[in-house]
Amino acid sequence: MKKRKKAETSKVILAALLSIAALVVAFACALMWRTNDTAPLAYVIPGVMGPAATAIGFYYWKARAENVIKIARAQDDYEKRTAAQVEKMFEQLDESGAP
């Protein structure tokens, strides 16, 4: 049996917040349709969509920071590997006696 990879906390929080925002918007739309009043939009847009937009922005900022770290590590590995390959080539040249 394969072990399921545990979901990141930030993804769980983001999914929960967006789900709640979608439910509130759906409820507000149903209420507006039923009452023919658009006044709830004045409260739904800033009250629900503001925190949702902030959560999305935070998630992207966090993902960007993590990717920068991953890219830096990959670059370091590549440079170390390349340096080792160059040294190996020089050793081979020294052994063969080539000018």
Tab-separated table of C-alpha atoms in Angstrom:
chain	number	residue	atom	x	y	z
A	1	MET	CA	0.000	0.000	0.000
A	2	LYS	CA	1.243	3.436	-0.912
A	3	LYS	CA	1.358	6.086	1.752
A	4	ARG	CA	-0.549	9.213	0.901
A	5	LYS	CA	1.525	12.339	0.931
A	6	LYS	CA	0.345	14.685	3.667
A	7	ALA	CA	-1.160	17.916	2.323
A	8	GLU	CA	0.681	21.102	3.175
A	9	THR	CA	-0.976	23.199	5.852
A	10	SER	CA	-1.028	26.289	3.654
A	11	LYS	CA	-2.885	24.392	0.912
A	12	VAL	CA	-5.446	23.108	3.403
A	13	ILE	CA	-6.028	26.594	4.823
A	14	LEU	CA	-6.294	28.096	1.336
A	15	ALA	CA	-8.758	25.430	0.177
A	16	ALA	CA	-10.903	25.854	3.290
A	17	LEU	CA	-10.980	29.633	3.001
A	18	LEU	CA	-11.843	29.553	-0.705
A	19	SER	CA	-14.556	26.955	-0.066
A	20	ILE	CA	-16.121	29.096	2.639
A	21	ALA	CA	-15.914	32.160	0.380
A	22	ALA	CA	-17.631	30.269	-2.446
A	23	LEU	CA	-20.403	29.103	-0.100
A	24	VAL	CA	-20.980	32.622	1.234
A	25	VAL	CA	-21.100	34.056	-2.294
A	26	ALA	CA	-23.532	31.330	-3.422
A	27	PHE	CA	-25.753	31.968	-0.393
A	28	ALA	CA	-25.647	35.735	-0.995
A	29	CYS	CA	-26.555	35.246	-4.672
A	30	ALA	CA	-29.480	33.022	-3.731
A	31	LEU	CA	-30.626	35.542	-1.140
A	32	MET	CA	-30.318	38.436	-3.597
A	33	TRP	CA	-32.313	36.511	-6.199
A	34	ARG	CA	-35.008	35.641	-3.687
A	35	THR	CA	-35.345	39.168	-2.246
A	36	ASN	CA	-34.509	41.164	-5.415
A	37	ASP	CA	-32.073	43.234	-3.360
A	38	THR	CA	-28.392	43.702	-4.205
A	39	ALA	CA	-27.445	45.326	-0.878
A	40	PRO	CA	-25.640	42.172	0.368
A	41	LEU	CA	-22.981	42.781	-2.315
A	42	ALA	CA	-21.756	45.727	-0.258
A	43	TYR	CA	-20.878	43.292	2.526
A	44	VAL	CA	-19.987	40.133	0.605
A	45	ILE	CA	-17.350	41.627	-1.665
A	46	PRO	CA	-15.113	43.265	0.956
A	47	GLY	CA	-15.966	40.908	3.805
A	48	VAL	CA	-15.378	37.598	2.054
A	49	MET	CA	-13.369	38.324	-1.051
A	50	GLY	CA	-10.856	40.543	0.742
A	51	PRO	CA	-9.531	37.794	3.020
A	52	ALA	CA	-9.703	35.295	0.129
A	53	ALA	CA	-7.556	37.576	-2.052
A	54	THR	CA	-5.125	38.056	0.835
A	55	ALA	CA	-4.855	34.290	1.342
A	56	ILE	CA	-4.184	33.732	-2.356
A	57	GLY	CA	-1.514	36.442	-2.337
A	58	PHE	CA	0.122	34.958	0.751
A	59	TYR	CA	0.091	31.462	-0.803
A	60	TYR	CA	1.760	32.698	-4.008
A	61	TRP	CA	4.344	34.645	-1.990
A	62	LYS	CA	5.137	31.521	0.044
A	63	ALA	CA	5.364	29.328	-3.053
A	64	ARG	CA	7.697	31.851	-4.701
A	65	ALA	CA	9.992	31.858	-1.682
A	66	GLU	CA	10.084	28.046	-1.650
A	67	ASN	CA	10.859	27.915	-5.371
A	68	VAL	CA	13.703	30.395	-5.015
A	69	ILE	CA	15.265	28.098	-2.422
A	70	LYS	CA	14.802	25.043	-4.658
A	71	ILE	CA	16.353	26.829	-7.650
A	72	ALA	CA	19.322	27.965	-5.567
A	73	ARG	CA	19.918	24.416	-4.326
A	74	ALA	CA	19.670	23.023	-7.859
A	75	GLN	CA	22.133	25.656	-9.098
A	76	ASP	CA	24.618	24.761	-6.346
A	77	ASP	CA	24.328	21.053	-7.200
A	78	TYR	CA	24.853	21.813	-10.887
A	79	GLU	CA	27.938	23.947	-10.199
A	80	LYS	CA	29.456	21.293	-7.932
A	81	ARG	CA	28.759	18.581	-10.484
A	82	THR	CA	30.207	20.683	-13.305
A	83	ALA	CA	33.340	21.498	-11.303
A	84	ALA	CA	33.860	17.823	-10.545
A	85	GLN	CA	33.459	16.944	-14.230
A	86	VAL	CA	36.009	19.583	-15.259
A	87	GLU	CA	38.505	18.275	-12.702
A	88	LYS	CA	37.963	14.752	-13.963
A	89	MET	CA	38.634	15.894	-17.541
A	90	PHE	CA	41.895	17.560	-16.458
A	91	GLU	CA	42.949	14.383	-14.645
A	92	GLN	CA	42.256	12.344	-17.768
A	93	LEU	CA	44.283	14.793	-19.831
A	94	ASP	CA	47.176	14.590	-17.361
A	95	GLU	CA	47.097	10.781	-17.457
A	96	SER	CA	47.072	10.638	-21.255
A	97	GLY	CA	49.998	13.034	-21.508
A	98	ALA	CA	48.212	15.316	-23.983
A	99	PRO	CA	49.581	18.850	-24.256
